[in-house]
Coordinates of C-alpha atoms in Angstrom, one line a residue:
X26 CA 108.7 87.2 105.4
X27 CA 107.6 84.9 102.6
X28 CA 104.4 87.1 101.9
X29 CA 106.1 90.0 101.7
X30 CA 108.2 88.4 99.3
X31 CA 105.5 87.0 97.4
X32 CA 104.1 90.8 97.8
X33 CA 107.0 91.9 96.1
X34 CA 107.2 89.7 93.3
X35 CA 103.3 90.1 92.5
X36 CA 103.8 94.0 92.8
X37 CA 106.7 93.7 90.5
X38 CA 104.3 91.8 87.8
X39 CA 102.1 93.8 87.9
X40 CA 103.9 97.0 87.4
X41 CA 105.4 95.3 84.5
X42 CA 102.3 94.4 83.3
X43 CA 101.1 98.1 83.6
X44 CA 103.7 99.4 81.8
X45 CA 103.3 97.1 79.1
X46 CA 99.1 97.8 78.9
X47 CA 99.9 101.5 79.1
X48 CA 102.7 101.4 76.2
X49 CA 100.3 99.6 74.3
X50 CA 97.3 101.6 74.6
X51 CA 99.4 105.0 74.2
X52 CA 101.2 104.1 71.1
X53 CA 97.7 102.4 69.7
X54 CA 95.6 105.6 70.0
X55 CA 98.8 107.9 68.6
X56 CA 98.7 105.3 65.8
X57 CA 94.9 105.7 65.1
X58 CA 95.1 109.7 65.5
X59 CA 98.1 109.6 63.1
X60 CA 96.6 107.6 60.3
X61 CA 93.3 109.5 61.3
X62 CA 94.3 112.7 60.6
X63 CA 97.1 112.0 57.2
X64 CA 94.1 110.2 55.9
X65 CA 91.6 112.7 56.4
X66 CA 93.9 115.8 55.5
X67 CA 94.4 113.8 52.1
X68 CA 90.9 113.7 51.8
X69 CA 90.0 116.9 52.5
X70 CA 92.9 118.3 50.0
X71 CA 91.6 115.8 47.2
X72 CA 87.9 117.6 47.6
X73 CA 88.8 121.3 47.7
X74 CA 90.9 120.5 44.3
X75 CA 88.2 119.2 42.5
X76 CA 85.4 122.3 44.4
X77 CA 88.6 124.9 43.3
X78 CA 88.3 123.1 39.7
X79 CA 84.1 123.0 39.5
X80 CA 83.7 126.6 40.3
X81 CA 86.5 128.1 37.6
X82 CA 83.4 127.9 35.1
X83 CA 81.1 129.5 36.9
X84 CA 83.4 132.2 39.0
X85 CA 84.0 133.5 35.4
X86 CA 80.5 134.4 34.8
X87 CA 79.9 137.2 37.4
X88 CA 76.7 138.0 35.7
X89 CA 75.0 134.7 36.7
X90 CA 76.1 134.8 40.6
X91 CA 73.9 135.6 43.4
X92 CA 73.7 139.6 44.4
X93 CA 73.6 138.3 48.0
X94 CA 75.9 135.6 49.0
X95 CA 73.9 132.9 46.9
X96 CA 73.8 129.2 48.2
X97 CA 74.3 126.0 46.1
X98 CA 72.5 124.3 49.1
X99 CA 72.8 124.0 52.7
X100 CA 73.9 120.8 54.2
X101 CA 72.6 120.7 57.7
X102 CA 74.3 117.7 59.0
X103 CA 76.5 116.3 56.4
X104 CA 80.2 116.1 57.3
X105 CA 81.7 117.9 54.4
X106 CA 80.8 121.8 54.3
X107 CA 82.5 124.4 51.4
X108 CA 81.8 128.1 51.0
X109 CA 82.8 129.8 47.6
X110 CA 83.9 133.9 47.8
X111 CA 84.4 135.6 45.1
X112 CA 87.4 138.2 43.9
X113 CA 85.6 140.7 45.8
X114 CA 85.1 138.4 48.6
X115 CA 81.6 138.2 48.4
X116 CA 79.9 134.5 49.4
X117 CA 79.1 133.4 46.2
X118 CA 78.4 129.5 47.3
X119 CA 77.7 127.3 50.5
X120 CA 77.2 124.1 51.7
X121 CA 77.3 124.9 55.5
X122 CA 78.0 122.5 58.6
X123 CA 75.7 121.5 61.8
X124 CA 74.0 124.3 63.1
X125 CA 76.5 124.6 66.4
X126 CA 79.4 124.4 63.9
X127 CA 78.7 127.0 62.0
X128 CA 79.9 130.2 63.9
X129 CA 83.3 129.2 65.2
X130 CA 83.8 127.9 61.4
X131 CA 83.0 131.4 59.7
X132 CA 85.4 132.9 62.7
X133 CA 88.2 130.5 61.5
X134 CA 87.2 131.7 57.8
X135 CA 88.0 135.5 58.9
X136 CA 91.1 134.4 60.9
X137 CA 92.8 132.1 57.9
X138 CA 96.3 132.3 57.6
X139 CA 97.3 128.9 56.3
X140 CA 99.4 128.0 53.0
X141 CA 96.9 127.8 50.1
X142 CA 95.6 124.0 49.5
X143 CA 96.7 122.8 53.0
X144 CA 94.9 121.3 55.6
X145 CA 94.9 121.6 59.1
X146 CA 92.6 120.5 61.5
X147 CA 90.9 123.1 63.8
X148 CA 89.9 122.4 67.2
X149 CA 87.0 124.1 69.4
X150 CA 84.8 124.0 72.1
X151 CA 81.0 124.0 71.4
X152 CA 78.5 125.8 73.7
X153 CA 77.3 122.3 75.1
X154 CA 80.9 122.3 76.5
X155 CA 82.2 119.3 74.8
X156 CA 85.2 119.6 71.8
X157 CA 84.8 119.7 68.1
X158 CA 87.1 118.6 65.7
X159 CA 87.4 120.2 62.0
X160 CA 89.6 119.4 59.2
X161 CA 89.9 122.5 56.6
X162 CA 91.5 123.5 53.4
X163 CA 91.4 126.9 51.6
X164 CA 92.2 127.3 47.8
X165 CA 92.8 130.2 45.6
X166 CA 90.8 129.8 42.1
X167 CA 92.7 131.3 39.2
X168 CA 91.7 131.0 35.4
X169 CA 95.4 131.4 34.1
X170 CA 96.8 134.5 35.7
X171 CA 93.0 136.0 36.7
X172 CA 92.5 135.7 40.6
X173 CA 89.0 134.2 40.6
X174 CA 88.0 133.8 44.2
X175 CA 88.8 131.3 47.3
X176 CA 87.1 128.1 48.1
X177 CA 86.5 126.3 51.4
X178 CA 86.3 123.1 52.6
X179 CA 86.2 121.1 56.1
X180 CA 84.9 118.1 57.2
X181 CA 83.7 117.7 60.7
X182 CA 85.8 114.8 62.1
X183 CA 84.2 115.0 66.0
X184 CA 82.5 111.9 65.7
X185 CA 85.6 110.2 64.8
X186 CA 87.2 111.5 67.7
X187 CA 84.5 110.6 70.2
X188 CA 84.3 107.0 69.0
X189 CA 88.3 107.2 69.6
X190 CA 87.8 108.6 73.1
X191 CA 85.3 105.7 73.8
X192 CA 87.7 102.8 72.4
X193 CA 90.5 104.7 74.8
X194 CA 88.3 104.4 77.3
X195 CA 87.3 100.8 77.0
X196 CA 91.3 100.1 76.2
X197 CA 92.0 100.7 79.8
X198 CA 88.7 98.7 81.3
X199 CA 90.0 95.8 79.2
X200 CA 93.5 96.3 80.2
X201 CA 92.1 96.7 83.9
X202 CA 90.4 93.5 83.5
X203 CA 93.7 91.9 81.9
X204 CA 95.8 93.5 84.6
X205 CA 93.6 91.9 88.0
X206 CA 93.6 88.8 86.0
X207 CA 97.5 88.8 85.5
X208 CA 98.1 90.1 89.3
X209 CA 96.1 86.7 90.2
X210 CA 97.7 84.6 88.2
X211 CA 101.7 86.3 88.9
X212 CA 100.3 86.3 92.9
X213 CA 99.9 82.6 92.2
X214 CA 102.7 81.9 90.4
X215 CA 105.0 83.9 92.8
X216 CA 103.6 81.2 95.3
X217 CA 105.1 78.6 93.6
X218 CA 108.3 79.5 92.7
X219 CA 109.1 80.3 96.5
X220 CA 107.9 77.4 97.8
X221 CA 111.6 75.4 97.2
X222 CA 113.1 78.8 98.4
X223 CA 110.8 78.3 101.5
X224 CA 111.1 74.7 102.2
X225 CA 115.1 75.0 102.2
X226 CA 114.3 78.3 104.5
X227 CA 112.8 76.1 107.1
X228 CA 115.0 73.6 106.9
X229 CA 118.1 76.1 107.9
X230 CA 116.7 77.7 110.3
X231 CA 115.3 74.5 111.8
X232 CA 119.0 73.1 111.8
X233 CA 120.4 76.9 113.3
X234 CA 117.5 76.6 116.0
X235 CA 118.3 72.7 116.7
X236 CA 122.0 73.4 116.3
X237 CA 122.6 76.4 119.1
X238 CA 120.2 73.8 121.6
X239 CA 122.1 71.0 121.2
X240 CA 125.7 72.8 121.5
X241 CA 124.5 74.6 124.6
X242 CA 125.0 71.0 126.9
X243 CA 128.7 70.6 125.6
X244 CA 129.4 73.7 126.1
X245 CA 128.1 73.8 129.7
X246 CA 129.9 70.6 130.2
X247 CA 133.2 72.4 128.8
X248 CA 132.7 75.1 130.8
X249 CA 132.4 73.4 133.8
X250 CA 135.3 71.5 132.9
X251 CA 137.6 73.9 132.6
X252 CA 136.4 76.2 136.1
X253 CA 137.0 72.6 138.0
X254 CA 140.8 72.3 136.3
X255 CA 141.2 75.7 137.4
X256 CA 140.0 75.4 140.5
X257 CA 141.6 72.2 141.5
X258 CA 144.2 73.1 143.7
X259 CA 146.2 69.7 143.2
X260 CA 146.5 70.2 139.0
X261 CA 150.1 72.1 139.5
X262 CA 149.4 73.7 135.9
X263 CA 152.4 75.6 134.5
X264 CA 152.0 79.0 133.2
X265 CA 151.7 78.1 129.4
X266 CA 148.7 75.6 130.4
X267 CA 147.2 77.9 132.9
X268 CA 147.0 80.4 129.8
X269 CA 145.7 78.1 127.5
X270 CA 142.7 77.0 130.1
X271 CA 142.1 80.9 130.4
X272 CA 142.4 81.4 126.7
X273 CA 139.6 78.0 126.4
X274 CA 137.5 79.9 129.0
X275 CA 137.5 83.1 127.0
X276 CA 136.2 81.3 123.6
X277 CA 133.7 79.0 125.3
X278 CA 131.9 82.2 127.0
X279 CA 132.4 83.9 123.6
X280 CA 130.4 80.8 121.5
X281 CA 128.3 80.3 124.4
X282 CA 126.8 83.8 123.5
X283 CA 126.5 83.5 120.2
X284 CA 124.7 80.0 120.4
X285 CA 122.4 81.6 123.0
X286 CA 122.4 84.6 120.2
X287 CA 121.3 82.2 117.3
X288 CA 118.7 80.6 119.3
X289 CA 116.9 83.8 120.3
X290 CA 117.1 84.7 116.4
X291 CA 116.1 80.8 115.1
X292 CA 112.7 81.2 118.1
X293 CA 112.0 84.4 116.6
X294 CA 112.1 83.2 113.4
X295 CA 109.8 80.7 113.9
X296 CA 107.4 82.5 116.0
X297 CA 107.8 80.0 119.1
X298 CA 109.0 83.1 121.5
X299 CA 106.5 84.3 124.0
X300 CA 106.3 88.0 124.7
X301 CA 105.4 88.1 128.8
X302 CA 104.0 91.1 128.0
X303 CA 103.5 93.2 131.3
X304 CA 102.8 97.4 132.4
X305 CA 106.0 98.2 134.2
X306 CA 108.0 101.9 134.4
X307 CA 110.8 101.9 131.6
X308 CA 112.8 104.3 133.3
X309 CA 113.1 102.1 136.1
X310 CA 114.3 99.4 133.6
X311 CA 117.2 101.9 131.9
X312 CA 118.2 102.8 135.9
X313 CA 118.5 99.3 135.9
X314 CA 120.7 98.7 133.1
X315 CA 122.9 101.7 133.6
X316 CA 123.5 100.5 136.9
X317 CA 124.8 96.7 135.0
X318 CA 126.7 98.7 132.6
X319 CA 128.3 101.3 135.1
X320 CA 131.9 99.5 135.6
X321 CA 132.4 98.9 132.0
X322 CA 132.0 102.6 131.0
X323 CA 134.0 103.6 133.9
X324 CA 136.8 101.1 133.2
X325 CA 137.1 103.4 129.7
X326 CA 136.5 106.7 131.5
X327 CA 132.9 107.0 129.5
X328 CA 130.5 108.6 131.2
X329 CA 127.0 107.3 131.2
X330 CA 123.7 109.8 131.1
X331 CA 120.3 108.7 132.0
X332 CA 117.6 111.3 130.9
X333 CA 114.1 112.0 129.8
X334 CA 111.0 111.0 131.2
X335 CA 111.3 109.7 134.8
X336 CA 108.1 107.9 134.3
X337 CA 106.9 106.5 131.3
X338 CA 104.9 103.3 132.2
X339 CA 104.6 100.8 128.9
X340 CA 103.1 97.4 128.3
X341 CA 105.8 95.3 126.7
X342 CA 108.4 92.2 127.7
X343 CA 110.1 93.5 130.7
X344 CA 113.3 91.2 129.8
X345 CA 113.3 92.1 126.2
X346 CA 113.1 95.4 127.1
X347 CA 116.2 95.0 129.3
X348 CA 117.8 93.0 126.5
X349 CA 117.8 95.7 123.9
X350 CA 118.7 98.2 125.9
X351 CA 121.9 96.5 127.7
X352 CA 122.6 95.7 123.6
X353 CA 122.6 99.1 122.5
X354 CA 124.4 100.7 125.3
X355 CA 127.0 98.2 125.9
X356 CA 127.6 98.7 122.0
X357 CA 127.3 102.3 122.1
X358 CA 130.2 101.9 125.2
X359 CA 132.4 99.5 123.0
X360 CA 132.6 101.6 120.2
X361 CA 132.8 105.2 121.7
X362 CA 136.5 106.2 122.5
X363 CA 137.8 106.6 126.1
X364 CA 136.4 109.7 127.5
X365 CA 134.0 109.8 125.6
X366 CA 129.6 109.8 126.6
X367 CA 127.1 107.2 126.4
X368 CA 123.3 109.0 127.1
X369 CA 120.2 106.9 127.3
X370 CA 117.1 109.1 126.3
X371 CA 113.6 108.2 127.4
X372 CA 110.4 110.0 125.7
X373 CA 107.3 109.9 124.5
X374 CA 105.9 110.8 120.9
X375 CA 102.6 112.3 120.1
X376 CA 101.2 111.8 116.8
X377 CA 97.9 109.3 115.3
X378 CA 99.2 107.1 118.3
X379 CA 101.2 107.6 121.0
X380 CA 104.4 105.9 121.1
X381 CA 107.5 105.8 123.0
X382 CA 111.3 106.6 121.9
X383 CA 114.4 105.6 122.8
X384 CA 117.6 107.0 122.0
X385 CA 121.3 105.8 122.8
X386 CA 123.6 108.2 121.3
X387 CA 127.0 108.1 121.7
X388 CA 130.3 111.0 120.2
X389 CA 132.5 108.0 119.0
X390 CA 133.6 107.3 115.4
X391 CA 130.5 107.3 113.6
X392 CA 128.9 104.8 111.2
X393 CA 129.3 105.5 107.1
X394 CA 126.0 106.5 105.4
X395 CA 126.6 103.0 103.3
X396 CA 126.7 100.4 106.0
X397 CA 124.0 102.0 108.2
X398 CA 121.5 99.7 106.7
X399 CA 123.7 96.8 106.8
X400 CA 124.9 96.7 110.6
X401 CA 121.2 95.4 111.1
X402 CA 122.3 92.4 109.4
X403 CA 123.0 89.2 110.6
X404 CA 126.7 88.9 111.4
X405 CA 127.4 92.4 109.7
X406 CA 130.7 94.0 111.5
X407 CA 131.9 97.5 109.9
X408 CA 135.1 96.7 111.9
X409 CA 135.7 92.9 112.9
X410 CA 139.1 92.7 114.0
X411 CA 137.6 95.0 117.1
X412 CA 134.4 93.3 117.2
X413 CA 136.5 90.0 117.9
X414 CA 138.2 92.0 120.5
X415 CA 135.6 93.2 122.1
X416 CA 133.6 89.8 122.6
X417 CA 131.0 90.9 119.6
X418 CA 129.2 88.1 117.1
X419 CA 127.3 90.7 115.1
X420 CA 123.9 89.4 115.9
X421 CA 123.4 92.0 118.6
X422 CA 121.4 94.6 116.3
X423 CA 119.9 91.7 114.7
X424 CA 118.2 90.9 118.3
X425 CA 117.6 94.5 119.0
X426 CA 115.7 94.9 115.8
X427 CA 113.8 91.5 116.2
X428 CA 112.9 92.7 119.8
X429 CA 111.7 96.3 118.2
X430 CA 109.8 94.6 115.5
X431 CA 108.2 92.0 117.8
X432 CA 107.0 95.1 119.7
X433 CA 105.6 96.5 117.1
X434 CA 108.1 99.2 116.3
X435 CA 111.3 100.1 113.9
X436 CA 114.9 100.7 115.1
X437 CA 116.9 103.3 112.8
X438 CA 120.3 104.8 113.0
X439 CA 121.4 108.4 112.5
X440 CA 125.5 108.8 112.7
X441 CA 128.2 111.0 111.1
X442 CA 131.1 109.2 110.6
X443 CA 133.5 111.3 113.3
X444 CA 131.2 113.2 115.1
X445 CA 128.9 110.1 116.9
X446 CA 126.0 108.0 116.3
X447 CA 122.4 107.3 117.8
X448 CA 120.2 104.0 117.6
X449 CA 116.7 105.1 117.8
X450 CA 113.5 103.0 118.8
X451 CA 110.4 103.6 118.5
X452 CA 107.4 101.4 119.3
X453 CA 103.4 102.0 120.1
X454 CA 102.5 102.4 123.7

């Protein structure tokens, strides 16, 4: 139980941690691509004003410009390309990109539609498959009024972007390596802080476990007692005292259960209980129990069902066995109105492993969806003025759940409050 816990609180660490290395990273990397691209789109405005304002001299000589798309000079690999048109639209200047930019920037050229002396950044995919990142900026040259031509400018920002994708990238191997560290040091931590929480743990259930042995002799001896008062023929008990003895019987069978109850749960707890685990026939065992459980589901007119598999041979603790299902029954019999029927189903489940089910389903009043997971609980009653009544302690699911676990298994509930309820068990063969 205390693993799990520590489990938990490691898990819990850690997903804080997570969340934390994550924010971090992602709001990081926005930050970088933010001042990134303001700073280059500054940039890259800044440069096509001053191209627009070197080429107003020379756009108003036509006489002295190239017949065929002239070049200022190409610029193979730099990172800041232009091209110059003229009124016409004739290429009048150039300073081109990388070789494997150059097509998909003359198509974004032809496809412009941006507001004049604003960049944008342009984003394709080269034919080596990876993505290229361009910042570009038209403007419109005028010398007063006179339309002179259109300048372009871009600067090929991909190499800023890979060396981002790389630091993104070794962000999250350093936050991995921050994050097993931090899991180590929260699963030791965790270890600590529960070790006070253990130690009084032990102590209780040591004192519940030494407790219900102890009280079992006195109660044995009061038990005694009282049968030899009320068998002794000379006593001449009036009718108020031989109440009260009766009444003194009652409560000492009633704590005698629930001691015998709390030391099942105590040996559980610590792990001293045995399972005599043994190959036996379970439908024998639920004949069995029926049989025990016959005269107190007649005595409310219930009737009581056996069904399923006549023959399902298991390897588990007969007795247990036998315990869990005389709890469930003689619970599903308590709370099920007169009249009413009690069936005890017996199959077998095929799936990864095989495993066996047991159902006890019942038509009485039905369990709220909101205490379903509580009745497991020690000492949980939904209704404990009738649970007092009917002799109960609420450690009776408690038992049948240790006794399902211990096998191996899970016990659930599925009820609608009205209509009925069944207790289904399920452990491996």
């Amino acid at each position: 139980m205390f693993a799990h816990i520590r489990n938990r609180l490691t898990m819990l660490y850690s997903g804080i941690m997570v969340l934390f290395l994550v924010t971090f990273i992602i709001v990081s990397y926005a930050g970088l691509i933010w001042v990134l691209y303001h700073e280059e789109q500054r940039d890259v405005q800044a440069i096509t004003e001053e191209e627009a304002r070197e080429h107003v001299l020379i756009l108003k000589q036509p006489e002295v410009l190239p017949h065929s798309g002239g070049q200022e000079g190409y610029n193979n690999e730099g990172k800041i390309f232009y091209y110059v048109f003229g009124e016409n639209g004739n290429q009048v200047f150039r300073a081109e990109p990388a070789s494997d930019l150059r097509l998909n920037v003359r198509d974004i050229i032809q496809n412009w539609n941006e507001r004049d002396g604003e960049a944008r950044l342009k984003i394709f995919s080269l034919p080596s498959g990876e993505s290229a990142f361009v910042m570009m900026c038209s403007k419109k040259i005028y010398d007063g009024d006179h339309f002179l031509g259109t300048v372009f400018v871009g600067e090929d920002l991909t190499a800023y972007y890979q060396m981002l994708k790389k630091l993104m990238v070794m962000l999250f191997a350093v936050a991995i390596v921050f994050l097993l560290i931090a899991a180590f040091i929260g699963h030791t931590l965790a270890g600590r802080a529960i070790i006070p929480i253990k130690q009084s743990f032990l102590r209780q259930r040591e004192f519940a476990a030494d407790a219900s042995h102890e009280l079992r002799t006195p109660l044995s001896v009061l038990m005694t007692s009282v049968d030899v008062v009320q068998t002794d023929d000379e006593s001449n008990l009036s009718t108020f005292s031989s109440q009260v003895l009766a009444d003194m019987k009652s409560e000492i069978k009633r704590m005698s259960k629930l001691v015998s109850d709390l030391l099942i749960l105590a040996r559980g707890d610590a792990g001293v209980t045995t399972m005599n685990k043994e190959k036996f026939n379970l439908y024998n065992v639920g004949e069995q129990v029926i049989r025990i459980l016959q005269p107190a589901a007649i005595e409310k007119g219930i009737k009581l069902e056996l069904s399923g598999i006549n023959n399902i041979n298991v390897y588990a603790d007969k007795e247990r066995m036998k315990q869990l299902l005389l709890i469930l029954i003689d619970n599903a019999i308590k709370y099920t109105a007169d009249g009413g029927t009690v069936i005890l189903l017996l199959k077998m489940v095929n799936g990864l492993k095989q495993a066996v089910n047991i159902t006890v389903q019942d038509n009485g009043a039905g369990i709220p969806k909101e205490q379903q997971q509580l009745i497991f609980e020690r000492f949980y009653r939904i209704d404990k003025a009738r649970s007092r009544e009917e002799g109960g302690t609420g450690l009776g699911l408690s038992i049948a759940k240790w006794i399902a676990e211990a096998h191996g298994g899970a016990i659930r509930v599925e009820s609608v409050p009205g209509i009925g309820s069944s207790f289904i068990v399920t452990f491996p063969m």
